[in-house]
PDB file of C-alpha atoms in Angstrom:
ATOM      1  CA  MET A   1     -15.088 213.386 -29.778  1.00 88.00           C
ATOM      2  CA  LYS A   2     -18.834 213.642 -29.734  1.00 91.00           C
ATOM      3  CA  ASP A   3     -21.449 211.173 -28.144  1.00 87.00           C
ATOM      4  CA  GLY A   4     -24.332 209.629 -29.547  1.00 88.00           C
ATOM      5  CA  ILE A   5     -26.730 212.637 -29.440  1.00 90.00           C
ATOM      6  CA  GLY A   6     -23.904 215.104 -30.869  1.00 92.00           C
ATOM      7  CA  ARG A   7     -22.296 216.613 -27.669  1.00 92.00           C
ATOM      8  CA  THR A   8     -19.160 217.571 -28.069  1.00 93.00           C
ATOM      9  CA  ILE A   9     -16.510 215.864 -25.143  1.00 93.00           C
ATOM     10  CA  GLU A  10     -13.854 218.013 -24.205  1.00 96.00           C
ATOM     11  CA  TYR A  11     -13.203 217.851 -20.219  1.00 95.00           C
ATOM     12  CA  LEU A  12     -12.194 215.125 -17.920  1.00 96.00           C
ATOM     13  CA  ARG A  13     -12.322 215.076 -14.642  1.00 96.00           C
ATOM     14  CA  ILE A  14     -10.006 212.564 -12.255  1.00 97.00           C
ATOM     15  CA  SER A  15     -11.034 211.518  -8.942  1.00 95.00           C
ATOM     16  CA  LEU A  16      -7.283 210.322  -7.878  1.00 96.00           C
ATOM     17  CA  THR A  17      -8.401 208.964  -4.588  1.00 93.00           C
ATOM     18  CA  ASP A  18     -11.420 208.455  -2.449  1.00 90.00           C
ATOM     19  CA  LYS A  19      -9.770 209.095   0.614  1.00 91.00           C
ATOM     20  CA  CYS A  20      -9.903 212.691   2.909  1.00 93.00           C
ATOM     21  CA  ASN A  21      -8.688 214.261   5.471  1.00 94.00           C
ATOM     22  CA  LEU A  22     -12.174 215.924   5.960  1.00 95.00           C
ATOM     23  CA  ARG A  23     -15.125 213.903   6.870  1.00 93.00           C
ATOM     24  CA  CYS A  24     -18.143 216.514   5.834  1.00 91.00           C
ATOM     25  CA  LYS A  25     -21.422 214.994   7.008  1.00 89.00           C
ATOM     26  CA  TYR A  26     -22.826 215.295   3.510  1.00 89.00           C
ATOM     27  CA  CYS A  27     -20.532 213.427   1.947  1.00 86.00           C
ATOM     28  CA  MET A  28     -18.401 210.832   3.696  1.00 80.00           C
ATOM     29  CA  PRO A  29     -18.778 208.771   6.860  1.00 75.00           C
ATOM     30  CA  LYS A  30     -17.211 209.709   9.957  1.00 74.00           C
ATOM     31  CA  ASP A  31     -14.821 206.622  10.097  1.00 76.00           C
ATOM     32  CA  GLY A  32     -13.545 207.284   6.580  1.00 69.00           C
ATOM     33  CA  VAL A  33     -13.948 204.766   3.823  1.00 68.00           C
ATOM     34  CA  CYS A  34     -12.765 200.919   3.496  1.00 72.00           C
ATOM     35  CA  GLN A  35      -9.304 200.966   2.329  1.00 70.00           C
ATOM     36  CA  LEU A  36      -9.029 199.399  -1.111  1.00 77.00           C
ATOM     37  CA  SER A  37      -6.093 197.540  -1.892  1.00 81.00           C
ATOM     38  CA  HIS A  38      -2.896 199.050  -3.606  1.00 83.00           C
ATOM     39  CA  ASN A  39      -3.786 197.062  -6.856  1.00 90.00           C
ATOM     40  CA  ASP A  40      -7.389 198.445  -6.806  1.00 92.00           C
ATOM     41  CA  ILE A  41      -6.282 201.960  -7.448  1.00 94.00           C
ATOM     42  CA  LEU A  42      -4.865 203.414 -10.986  1.00 97.00           C
ATOM     43  CA  THR A  43      -1.032 204.227 -10.211  1.00 97.00           C
ATOM     44  CA  LEU A  44      -0.381 207.737 -11.399  1.00 97.00           C
ATOM     45  CA  GLU A  45       1.270 206.394 -14.644  1.00 98.00           C
ATOM     46  CA  GLU A  46      -1.961 204.945 -15.525  1.00 98.00           C
ATOM     47  CA  VAL A  47      -3.908 207.494 -14.931  1.00 98.00           C
ATOM     48  CA  TYR A  48      -1.096 209.741 -17.232  1.00 98.00           C
ATOM     49  CA  ARG A  49      -1.132 207.149 -19.875  1.00 98.00           C
ATOM     50  CA  LEU A  50      -5.072 207.310 -20.023  1.00 98.00           C
ATOM     51  CA  THR A  51      -5.237 211.081 -20.166  1.00 98.00           C
ATOM     52  CA  ASN A  52      -2.779 211.066 -22.440  1.00 98.00           C
ATOM     53  CA  ILE A  53      -5.000 208.832 -24.950  1.00 98.00           C
ATOM     54  CA  LEU A  54      -7.816 210.872 -23.919  1.00 98.00           C
ATOM     55  CA  SER A  55      -6.340 213.931 -25.418  1.00 98.00           C
ATOM     56  CA  LYS A  56      -6.065 212.359 -28.827  1.00 97.00           C
ATOM     57  CA  LEU A  57      -9.865 212.059 -28.580  1.00 96.00           C
ATOM     58  CA  GLY A  58     -10.487 215.788 -27.999  1.00 96.00           C
ATOM     59  CA  ILE A  59     -10.119 216.068 -24.163  1.00 97.00           C
ATOM     60  CA  LYS A  60      -8.660 219.610 -23.572  1.00 97.00           C
ATOM     61  CA  ARG A  61      -9.571 220.612 -19.969  1.00 97.00           C
ATOM     62  CA  VAL A  62      -8.667 218.546 -16.921  1.00 98.00           C
ATOM     63  CA  ARG A  63      -9.714 218.688 -13.588  1.00 97.00           C
ATOM     64  CA  ILE A  64      -8.042 216.905 -10.470  1.00 98.00           C
ATOM     65  CA  THR A  65     -10.392 215.868  -7.848  1.00 96.00           C
ATOM     66  CA  GLY A  66     -10.979 213.530  -5.206  1.00 91.00           C
ATOM     67  CA  GLY A  67     -11.718 212.526  -2.141  1.00 91.00           C
ATOM     68  CA  GLU A  68      -9.308 214.750  -1.550  1.00 96.00           C
ATOM     69  CA  PRO A  69      -6.609 215.084  -4.385  1.00 97.00           C
ATOM     70  CA  LEU A  70      -3.837 216.770  -2.234  1.00 98.00           C
ATOM     71  CA  VAL A  71      -3.659 213.664   0.153  1.00 96.00           C
ATOM     72  CA  LYS A  72      -2.463 211.790  -2.887  1.00 96.00           C
ATOM     73  CA  LYS A  73       1.237 211.212  -3.012  1.00 95.00           C
ATOM     74  CA  ASN A  74       3.256 212.362  -5.952  1.00 97.00           C
ATOM     75  CA  VAL A  75       0.256 214.585  -7.174  1.00 98.00           C
ATOM     76  CA  CYS A  76       2.368 217.376  -7.950  1.00 98.00           C
ATOM     77  CA  LYS A  77       4.077 215.100 -10.176  1.00 98.00           C
ATOM     78  CA  LEU A  78       1.227 214.228 -12.261  1.00 98.00           C
ATOM     79  CA  ILE A  79       0.061 217.329 -12.585  1.00 98.00           C
ATOM     80  CA  SER A  80       3.307 218.533 -14.098  1.00 98.00           C
ATOM     81  CA  ASP A  81       3.247 215.039 -16.696  1.00 98.00           C
ATOM     82  CA  ILE A  82      -0.057 215.934 -17.709  1.00 98.00           C
ATOM     83  CA  ASN A  83       0.561 219.753 -18.274  1.00 97.00           C
ATOM     84  CA  SER A  84       3.646 218.051 -20.450  1.00 97.00           C
ATOM     85  CA  ILE A  85       0.373 217.067 -22.856  1.00 98.00           C
ATOM     86  CA  LYS A  86       0.157 219.485 -25.603  1.00 97.00           C
ATOM     87  CA  GLU A  87      -3.453 219.040 -26.268  1.00 98.00           C
ATOM     88  CA  ILE A  88      -4.205 220.142 -22.839  1.00 98.00           C
ATOM     89  CA  ASP A  89      -5.160 223.667 -22.493  1.00 97.00           C
ATOM     90  CA  GLN A  90      -6.253 224.013 -18.966  1.00 97.00           C
ATOM     91  CA  ILE A  91      -5.553 221.679 -15.513  1.00 98.00           C
ATOM     92  CA  SER A  92      -7.870 222.563 -12.696  1.00 97.00           C
ATOM     93  CA  LEU A  93      -7.738 221.436  -8.913  1.00 98.00           C
ATOM     94  CA  THR A  94     -10.906 221.128  -6.799  1.00 97.00           C
ATOM     95  CA  THR A  95      -9.715 220.743  -2.752  1.00 98.00           C
ATOM     96  CA  ASN A  96     -11.040 221.391   0.480  1.00 97.00           C
ATOM     97  CA  GLY A  97      -7.887 223.648   0.865  1.00 98.00           C
ATOM     98  CA  VAL A  98      -6.523 222.239   3.916  1.00 98.00           C
ATOM     99  CA  LEU A  99      -3.386 221.398   2.485  1.00 98.00           C
ATOM    100  CA  LEU A 100      -3.317 224.138  -0.323  1.00 98.00           C
ATOM    101  CA  GLY A 101      -1.495 226.298   1.538  1.00 97.00           C
ATOM    102  CA  GLU A 102       1.647 224.287   2.110  1.00 97.00           C
ATOM    103  CA  MET A 103       1.644 222.629  -1.365  1.00 98.00           C
ATOM    104  CA  ILE A 104       0.775 225.885  -3.230  1.00 98.00           C
ATOM    105  CA  ASP A 105       4.245 226.799  -4.666  1.00 98.00           C
ATOM    106  CA  ASP A 106       4.660 222.949  -5.855  1.00 98.00           C
ATOM    107  CA  LEU A 107       1.400 223.075  -7.860  1.00 98.00           C
ATOM    108  CA  THR A 108       1.756 226.492  -9.299  1.00 98.00           C
ATOM    109  CA  ASN A 109       5.337 225.046 -10.714  1.00 98.00           C
ATOM    110  CA  ALA A 110       3.736 221.765 -11.745  1.00 98.00           C
ATOM    111  CA  GLY A 111       0.974 224.214 -13.539  1.00 98.00           C
ATOM    112  CA  ILE A 112      -2.465 224.175 -12.113  1.00 98.00           C
ATOM    113  CA  ASP A 113      -4.278 227.031 -13.957  1.00 97.00           C
ATOM    114  CA  ASP A 114      -6.989 227.318 -11.335  1.00 96.00           C
ATOM    115  CA  VAL A 115      -8.341 226.144  -8.088  1.00 98.00           C
ATOM    116  CA  ASN A 116     -11.958 225.552  -6.622  1.00 97.00           C
ATOM    117  CA  ILE A 117     -12.033 225.380  -2.759  1.00 98.00           C
ATOM    118  CA  SER A 118     -15.080 223.734  -1.028  1.00 97.00           C
ATOM    119  CA  LEU A 119     -16.081 226.000   2.202  1.00 98.00           C
ATOM    120  CA  ASP A 120     -19.656 225.538   3.688  1.00 97.00           C
ATOM    121  CA  THR A 121     -19.567 227.848   7.046  1.00 97.00           C
ATOM    122  CA  LEU A 122     -17.412 230.427   8.118  1.00 98.00           C
ATOM    123  CA  ASP A 123     -18.138 229.436  11.927  1.00 97.00           C
ATOM    124  CA  ARG A 124     -15.249 227.685  13.538  1.00 98.00           C
ATOM    125  CA  ASP A 125     -17.622 225.580  15.714  1.00 97.00           C
ATOM    126  CA  LYS A 126     -19.889 224.588  12.743  1.00 97.00           C
ATOM    127  CA  TYR A 127     -16.812 223.974  10.777  1.00 97.00           C
ATOM    128  CA  PHE A 128     -15.538 221.393  13.056  1.00 97.00           C
ATOM    129  CA  GLU A 129     -19.184 219.923  13.670  1.00 95.00           C
ATOM    130  CA  LEU A 130     -19.452 219.705  10.111  1.00 95.00           C
ATOM    131  CA  THR A 131     -15.924 218.108   8.833  1.00 96.00           C
ATOM    132  CA  ASP A 132     -14.750 216.843  12.114  1.00 95.00           C
ATOM    133  CA  GLN A 133     -11.524 218.744  12.194  1.00 96.00           C
ATOM    134  CA  ASP A 134     -10.598 222.263  13.084  1.00 97.00           C
ATOM    135  CA  GLU A 135      -9.369 223.633   9.918  1.00 98.00           C
ATOM    136  CA  LEU A 136     -11.486 226.856   8.621  1.00 98.00           C
ATOM    137  CA  SER A 137      -8.466 229.123   9.737  1.00 98.00           C
ATOM    138  CA  THR A 138      -6.041 226.882   7.456  1.00 98.00           C
ATOM    139  CA  VAL A 139      -8.958 227.159   4.706  1.00 98.00           C
ATOM    140  CA  LEU A 140      -8.715 230.826   4.695  1.00 98.00           C
ATOM    141  CA  GLU A 141      -5.492 231.106   4.471  1.00 98.00           C
ATOM    142  CA  SER A 142      -5.078 229.350   1.613  1.00 98.00           C
ATOM    143  CA  ILE A 143      -7.888 231.075  -0.323  1.00 98.00           C
ATOM    144  CA  ASP A 144      -5.452 234.332   0.146  1.00 98.00           C
ATOM    145  CA  LEU A 145      -2.550 232.565  -0.921  1.00 98.00           C
ATOM    146  CA  ALA A 146      -4.462 231.347  -3.955  1.00 98.00           C
ATOM    147  CA  ILE A 147      -5.461 234.683  -4.726  1.00 97.00           C
ATOM    148  CA  ALA A 148      -1.959 235.987  -4.224  1.00 97.00           C
ATOM    149  CA  LYS A 149      -0.664 233.339  -6.706  1.00 97.00           C
ATOM    150  CA  ASN A 150      -3.394 234.095  -9.142  1.00 96.00           C
ATOM    151  CA  LEU A 151      -4.970 231.110  -9.221  1.00 97.00           C
ATOM    152  CA  ASN A 152      -8.786 232.258 -10.041  1.00 95.00           C
ATOM    153  CA  PRO A 153     -10.019 230.518  -6.771  1.00 97.00           C
ATOM    154  CA  LYS A 154     -13.521 229.947  -6.789  1.00 97.00           C
ATOM    155  CA  ILE A 155     -15.421 228.739  -3.334  1.00 98.00           C
ATOM    156  CA  ASN A 156     -17.948 225.765  -3.978  1.00 97.00           C
ATOM    157  CA  CYS A 157     -20.276 225.777  -1.086  1.00 97.00           C
ATOM    158  CA  VAL A 158     -23.432 223.412  -0.522  1.00 96.00           C
ATOM    159  CA  PRO A 159     -26.427 225.465   1.245  1.00 96.00           C
ATOM    160  CA  MET A 160     -28.159 223.106   3.649  1.00 95.00           C
ATOM    161  CA  LYS A 161     -31.106 224.233   5.943  1.00 94.00           C
ATOM    162  CA  GLU A 162     -29.203 222.312   8.429  1.00 92.00           C
ATOM    163  CA  TRP A 163     -25.978 223.804   8.687  1.00 92.00           C
ATOM    164  CA  ASN A 164     -25.630 227.172   6.967  1.00 96.00           C
ATOM    165  CA  GLU A 165     -28.857 228.770   6.105  1.00 96.00           C
ATOM    166  CA  GLU A 166     -28.656 231.809   7.828  1.00 96.00           C
ATOM    167  CA  GLU A 167     -24.564 232.223   6.654  1.00 97.00           C
ATOM    168  CA  LEU A 168     -25.143 232.276   3.029  1.00 97.00           C
ATOM    169  CA  GLU A 169     -25.240 236.363   2.739  1.00 98.00           C
ATOM    170  CA  GLY A 170     -21.872 236.099   5.015  1.00 97.00           C
ATOM    171  CA  ILE A 171     -20.078 233.245   2.551  1.00 98.00           C
ATOM    172  CA  ALA A 172     -21.621 235.083  -0.770  1.00 98.00           C
ATOM    173  CA  SER A 173     -19.908 238.348   1.053  1.00 98.00           C
ATOM    174  CA  LEU A 174     -16.345 236.806   0.230  1.00 98.00           C
ATOM    175  CA  ALA A 175     -16.891 237.480  -3.174  1.00 98.00           C
ATOM    176  CA  ARG A 176     -17.531 241.135  -2.048  1.00 97.00           C
ATOM    177  CA  ASP A 177     -14.125 241.674  -0.244  1.00 96.00           C
ATOM    178  CA  LYS A 178     -12.255 239.580  -2.409  1.00 96.00           C
ATOM    179  CA  GLU A 179     -11.258 238.751  -6.205  1.00 94.00           C
ATOM    180  CA  ILE A 180     -12.756 235.681  -6.129  1.00 96.00           C
ATOM    181  CA  ASP A 181     -16.033 233.903  -7.229  1.00 96.00           C
ATOM    182  CA  VAL A 182     -18.259 232.421  -4.788  1.00 98.00           C
ATOM    183  CA  ARG A 183     -20.762 229.084  -6.478  1.00 97.00           C
ATOM    184  CA  PHE A 184     -23.664 227.726  -4.608  1.00 97.00           C
ATOM    185  CA  ILE A 185     -24.148 223.974  -5.442  1.00 94.00           C
ATOM    186  CA  GLU A 186     -27.525 222.577  -4.473  1.00 91.00           C
ATOM    187  CA  LEU A 187     -27.223 219.648  -2.497  1.00 90.00           C
ATOM    188  CA  MET A 188     -27.366 216.092  -4.588  1.00 83.00           C
ATOM    189  CA  PRO A 189     -29.143 213.262  -3.043  1.00 78.00           C
ATOM    190  CA  THR A 190     -26.591 211.347  -2.462  1.00 72.00           C
ATOM    191  CA  LYS A 191     -26.145 208.522   0.394  1.00 74.00           C
ATOM    192  CA  TYR A 192     -25.167 210.665   2.698  1.00 75.00           C
ATOM    193  CA  GLY A 193     -26.604 213.883   1.282  1.00 77.00           C
ATOM    194  CA  LYS A 194     -30.131 212.749   1.296  1.00 81.00           C
ATOM    195  CA  ASN A 195     -30.036 213.264   4.973  1.00 83.00           C
ATOM    196  CA  TYR A 196     -29.787 216.809   4.975  1.00 90.00           C
ATOM    197  CA  THR A 197     -32.498 219.648   3.151  1.00 90.00           C
ATOM    198  CA  LYS A 198     -31.265 221.319   0.140  1.00 91.00           C
ATOM    199  CA  ILE A 199     -31.667 224.803  -0.087  1.00 94.00           C
ATOM    200  CA  LYS A 200     -32.729 225.820  -3.777  1.00 93.00           C
ATOM    201  CA  ASN A 201     -30.621 227.890  -5.366  1.00 93.00           C
ATOM    202  CA  SER A 202     -33.802 230.483  -6.361  1.00 94.00           C
ATOM    203  CA  GLU A 203     -33.704 230.801  -2.505  1.00 96.00           C
ATOM    204  CA  VAL A 204     -30.475 231.431  -2.147  1.00 97.00           C
ATOM    205  CA  LEU A 205     -30.271 234.302  -4.884  1.00 97.00           C
ATOM    206  CA  LYS A 206     -33.434 235.721  -3.163  1.00 97.00           C
ATOM    207  CA  LYS A 207     -31.752 235.869  -0.428  1.00 97.00           C
ATOM    208  CA  LEU A 208     -28.949 237.753  -1.648  1.00 98.00           C
ATOM    209  CA  GLU A 209     -30.823 239.819  -3.619  1.00 98.00           C
ATOM    210  CA  GLU A 210     -32.681 240.873  -0.390  1.00 97.00           C
ATOM    211  CA  ALA A 211     -29.033 241.400   1.388  1.00 97.00           C
ATOM    212  CA  PHE A 212     -27.208 243.450  -1.707  1.00 98.00           C
ATOM    213  CA  GLY A 213     -29.706 244.482  -4.055  1.00 98.00           C
ATOM    214  CA  GLU A 214     -30.428 243.645  -7.483  1.00 97.00           C
ATOM    215  CA  ALA A 215     -28.218 240.943  -9.234  1.00 97.00           C
ATOM    216  CA  GLU A 216     -27.227 241.539 -12.793  1.00 96.00           C
ATOM    217  CA  ILE A 217     -26.420 238.453 -14.569  1.00 94.00           C
ATOM    218  CA  VAL A 218     -23.207 238.217 -16.640  1.00 92.00           C
ATOM    219  CA  ASN A 219     -21.957 235.925 -18.835  1.00 72.00           C
ATOM    220  CA  ASN A 220     -20.386 232.556 -18.072  1.00 63.00           C
ATOM    221  CA  ASP A 221     -16.911 232.987 -19.403  1.00 56.00           C
ATOM    222  CA  GLU A 222     -15.660 229.654 -17.704  1.00 51.00           C
ATOM    223  CA  GLY A 223     -16.912 228.347 -21.340  1.00 46.00           C
ATOM    224  CA  ILE A 224     -16.852 224.877 -21.511  1.00 44.00           C
ATOM    225  CA  ASN A 225     -14.905 224.601 -18.005  1.00 49.00           C
ATOM    226  CA  GLY A 226     -18.380 224.702 -16.304  1.00 63.00           C
ATOM    227  CA  PRO A 227     -22.002 224.993 -15.795  1.00 78.00           C
ATOM    228  CA  ALA A 228     -22.284 227.878 -13.543  1.00 87.00           C
ATOM    229  CA  GLU A 229     -24.919 230.755 -13.851  1.00 92.00           C
ATOM    230  CA  TYR A 230     -22.816 233.979 -12.773  1.00 95.00           C
ATOM    231  CA  TYR A 231     -24.242 236.911 -11.180  1.00 96.00           C
ATOM    232  CA  SER A 232     -22.668 240.255 -10.104  1.00 96.00           C
ATOM    233  CA  PHE A 233     -23.677 242.638  -7.266  1.00 97.00           C
ATOM    234  CA  GLU A 234     -22.852 246.252  -6.923  1.00 97.00           C
ATOM    235  CA  GLY A 235     -19.945 246.680  -4.693  1.00 97.00           C
ATOM    236  CA  PHE A 236     -18.482 243.027  -5.287  1.00 97.00           C
ATOM    237  CA  LYS A 237     -15.126 242.341  -6.525  1.00 97.00           C
ATOM    238  CA  GLY A 238     -15.916 238.986  -7.461  1.00 96.00           C
ATOM    239  CA  ARG A 239     -19.024 237.216  -8.716  1.00 96.00           C
ATOM    240  CA  VAL A 240     -21.689 234.969  -7.294  1.00 97.00           C
ATOM    241  CA  GLY A 241     -22.717 231.494  -9.289  1.00 96.00           C
ATOM    242  CA  PHE A 242     -24.833 228.800  -9.102  1.00 95.00           C
ATOM    243  CA  ILE A 243     -25.007 225.628 -10.061  1.00 91.00           C
ATOM    244  CA  SER A 244     -28.169 223.964  -9.979  1.00 85.00           C
ATOM    245  CA  PRO A 245     -28.217 220.038 -11.018  1.00 74.00           C
ATOM    246  CA  ILE A 246     -31.430 219.587  -9.543  1.00 70.00           C
ATOM    247  CA  SER A 247     -33.835 222.332 -10.152  1.00 68.00           C
ATOM    248  CA  ASN A 248     -31.831 223.263 -13.456  1.00 66.00           C
ATOM    249  CA  ASN A 249     -29.999 220.408 -15.058  1.00 68.00           C
ATOM    250  CA  PHE A 250     -27.602 221.093 -17.310  1.00 69.00           C
ATOM    251  CA  CYS A 251     -27.398 217.773 -18.916  1.00 78.00           C
ATOM    252  CA  SER A 252     -28.178 218.952 -22.526  1.00 75.00           C
ATOM    253  CA  GLU A 253     -24.591 220.681 -22.614  1.00 81.00           C
ATOM    254  CA  CYS A 254     -22.697 218.418 -20.427  1.00 85.00           C
ATOM    255  CA  ASN A 255     -19.189 218.300 -21.793  1.00 90.00           C
ATOM    256  CA  ARG A 256     -17.788 215.967 -19.321  1.00 92.00           C
ATOM    257  CA  ILE A 257     -17.004 212.401 -18.762  1.00 93.00           C
ATOM    258  CA  ARG A 258     -15.375 211.187 -15.062  1.00 95.00           C
ATOM    259  CA  LEU A 259     -12.333 208.812 -14.496  1.00 97.00           C
ATOM    260  CA  THR A 260     -12.492 207.252 -11.048  1.00 95.00           C
ATOM    261  CA  PRO A 261      -9.765 205.910  -8.585  1.00 95.00           C
ATOM    262  CA  THR A 262     -10.488 202.625  -9.607  1.00 95.00           C
ATOM    263  CA  GLY A 263     -10.052 203.214 -13.326  1.00 97.00           C
ATOM    264  CA  PHE A 264     -13.588 203.512 -14.621  1.00 96.00           C
ATOM    265  CA  LEU A 265     -14.619 205.784 -16.977  1.00 96.00           C
ATOM    266  CA  LYS A 266     -18.063 206.909 -16.006  1.00 94.00           C
ATOM    267  CA  LEU A 267     -20.114 208.753 -18.580  1.00 91.00           C
ATOM    268  CA  CYS A 268     -22.193 210.495 -16.476  1.00 87.00           C
ATOM    269  CA  LEU A 269     -22.166 211.233 -12.559  1.00 76.00           C
ATOM    270  CA  HIS A 270     -25.077 209.720 -11.567  1.00 70.00           C
ATOM    271  CA  GLN A 271     -25.090 206.913 -13.703  1.00 78.00           C
ATOM    272  CA  ASN A 272     -23.273 203.542 -14.414  1.00 78.00           C
ATOM    273  CA  ASP A 273     -22.856 203.782 -17.651  1.00 82.00           C
ATOM    274  CA  GLY A 274     -18.890 203.698 -18.574  1.00 92.00           C
ATOM    275  CA  ILE A 275     -16.252 201.353 -19.132  1.00 95.00           C
ATOM    276  CA  ASP A 276     -13.620 199.790 -17.244  1.00 97.00           C
ATOM    277  CA  LEU A 277     -10.414 201.161 -18.291  1.00 98.00           C
ATOM    278  CA  LYS A 278      -8.249 199.556 -15.965  1.00 98.00           C
ATOM    279  CA  VAL A 279      -9.019 196.182 -16.919  1.00 97.00           C
ATOM    280  CA  LEU A 280      -7.998 197.410 -20.917  1.00 97.00           C
ATOM    281  CA  LEU A 281      -4.772 198.698 -19.176  1.00 97.00           C
ATOM    282  CA  ARG A 282      -3.911 195.839 -17.331  1.00 97.00           C
ATOM    283  CA  SER A 283      -4.749 193.017 -19.997  1.00 97.00           C
ATOM    284  CA  GLY A 284      -2.092 194.370 -22.204  1.00 96.00           C
ATOM    285  CA  LYS A 285      -4.240 196.584 -24.602  1.00 97.00           C
ATOM    286  CA  SER A 286      -2.456 199.053 -27.027  1.00 98.00           C
ATOM    287  CA  ASP A 287      -3.304 203.002 -26.781  1.00 98.00           C
ATOM    288  CA  ASP A 288      -4.921 202.565 -29.862  1.00 97.00           C
ATOM    289  CA  GLU A 289      -7.472 199.694 -28.914  1.00 98.00           C
ATOM    290  CA  ILE A 290      -7.987 201.453 -25.565  1.00 98.00           C
ATOM    291  CA  LEU A 291      -9.150 204.337 -27.620  1.00 97.00           C
ATOM    292  CA  GLU A 292     -11.240 202.854 -29.884  1.00 97.00           C
ATOM    293  CA  SER A 293     -12.942 201.177 -26.866  1.00 97.00           C
ATOM    294  CA  ILE A 294     -13.542 204.919 -25.641  1.00 96.00           C
ATOM    295  CA  LYS A 295     -15.021 206.297 -28.799  1.00 94.00           C
ATOM    296  CA  GLU A 296     -18.094 203.119 -28.843  1.00 94.00           C
ATOM    297  CA  ALA A 297     -18.405 203.806 -24.903  1.00 94.00           C
ATOM    298  CA  ILE A 298     -18.879 207.765 -25.565  1.00 93.00           C
ATOM    299  CA  LYS A 299     -21.677 207.267 -28.150  1.00 92.00           C
ATOM    300  CA  ASN A 300     -23.797 205.464 -25.062  1.00 89.00           C
ATOM    301  CA  LYS A 301     -23.059 208.721 -22.853  1.00 89.00           C
ATOM    302  CA  PRO A 302     -26.755 208.814 -20.905  1.00 85.00           C
ATOM    303  CA  LYS A 303     -28.690 211.761 -22.357  1.00 81.00           C
ATOM    304  CA  ALA A 304     -29.927 213.069 -18.802  1.00 77.00           C
ATOM    305  CA  HIS A 305     -28.763 212.042 -15.101  1.00 71.00           C
ATOM    306  CA  ASN A 306     -31.888 210.924 -13.395  1.00 66.00           C
ATOM    307  CA  MET A 307     -30.430 211.766 -10.173  1.00 59.00           C
ATOM    308  CA  MET A 308     -33.204 211.673  -8.457  1.00 53.00           C
ATOM    309  CA  GLN A 309     -33.769 208.046  -9.189  1.00 56.00           C
ATOM    310  CA  ASN A 310     -30.561 206.720  -9.296  1.00 54.00           C
ATOM    311  CA  ALA A 311     -28.469 208.696  -6.809  1.00 50.00           C
ATOM    312  CA  GLY A 312     -29.493 207.372  -3.510  1.00 48.00           C
ATOM    313  CA  ASP A 313     -26.708 205.102  -2.994  1.00 52.00           C
ATOM    314  CA  THR A 314     -23.754 207.135  -4.269  1.00 57.00           C
ATOM    315  CA  ASN A 315     -21.075 207.900  -2.709  1.00 56.00           C
ATOM    316  CA  MET A 316     -19.533 211.411  -3.742  1.00 55.00           C
ATOM    317  CA  HIS A 317     -16.153 210.830  -2.332  1.00 51.00           C
ATOM    318  CA  LYS A 318     -15.816 208.115  -4.937  1.00 53.00           C
ATOM    319  CA  ILE A 319     -16.509 209.528  -7.981  1.00 54.00           C
ATOM    320  CA  GLY A 320     -15.116 213.276  -7.524  1.00 56.00           C
ATOM    321  CA  GLY A 321     -18.092 214.726  -8.322  1.00 52.00           C
TER     322      GLY A 321
END
């Protein structure tokens, strides 16, 4: 499946819910989100049906996101069902890690191949202030369990001057001491993110080289599954990666589309272009009719995100960034 400028679309991110058990200040309001009615949200059966249709168009890799996907009831059943689709090669999960440990056996049995865990500080007090929950030790335990289960865990950290500027070397050290990758993701200027000051990844790399010596760039063996640029440092068991959607966007190589909890297929994270698949599902359209509508929509995938102009009112918890 190719878009209008020839990019091959192979990667689907599914946001199962906009709800979360944390309240990270750059992502979600402290009081949480307005409750959508049950009818507004795709059922898991509808999510599976759409994933199956999209697999016929060339989708090979699926990432389950949120909000926090592990708060969604029966998420492991959905993962198992998606795992049964023969065209799907990989199923990944992005989570804050709070529920990961207690669910890790069910998730691995369902077919999860790898997991990304969000972690922005190693300081317990800062973690509580940033997320409104005292769950740092739980998340650290989940990381170790994910390593033990061979889930190829990656830590996602958003550098912000107000929260973790002095901790970046310590967070990167997780990749020195454990067989994991630590990725630094530039803060996006979203509705809540624009209240804080991003640190460019070039600045983060400079800090790390001052602490650990010269970094050696290594091949991105994630292939179509991610845009990170990876580096190795002497003595590190894992790698350090950088995802730079602002300072070094990767739009020309974008291979992904996103399904929101309400059934809207977003063609770009920070554009409104897309198609309402829930309407098609619930109006009785056949799989073939939905497939053709998706093919036509994909032709209009935007060339670039224009994030600096368009992200101001974006709520990341609603779109599964």
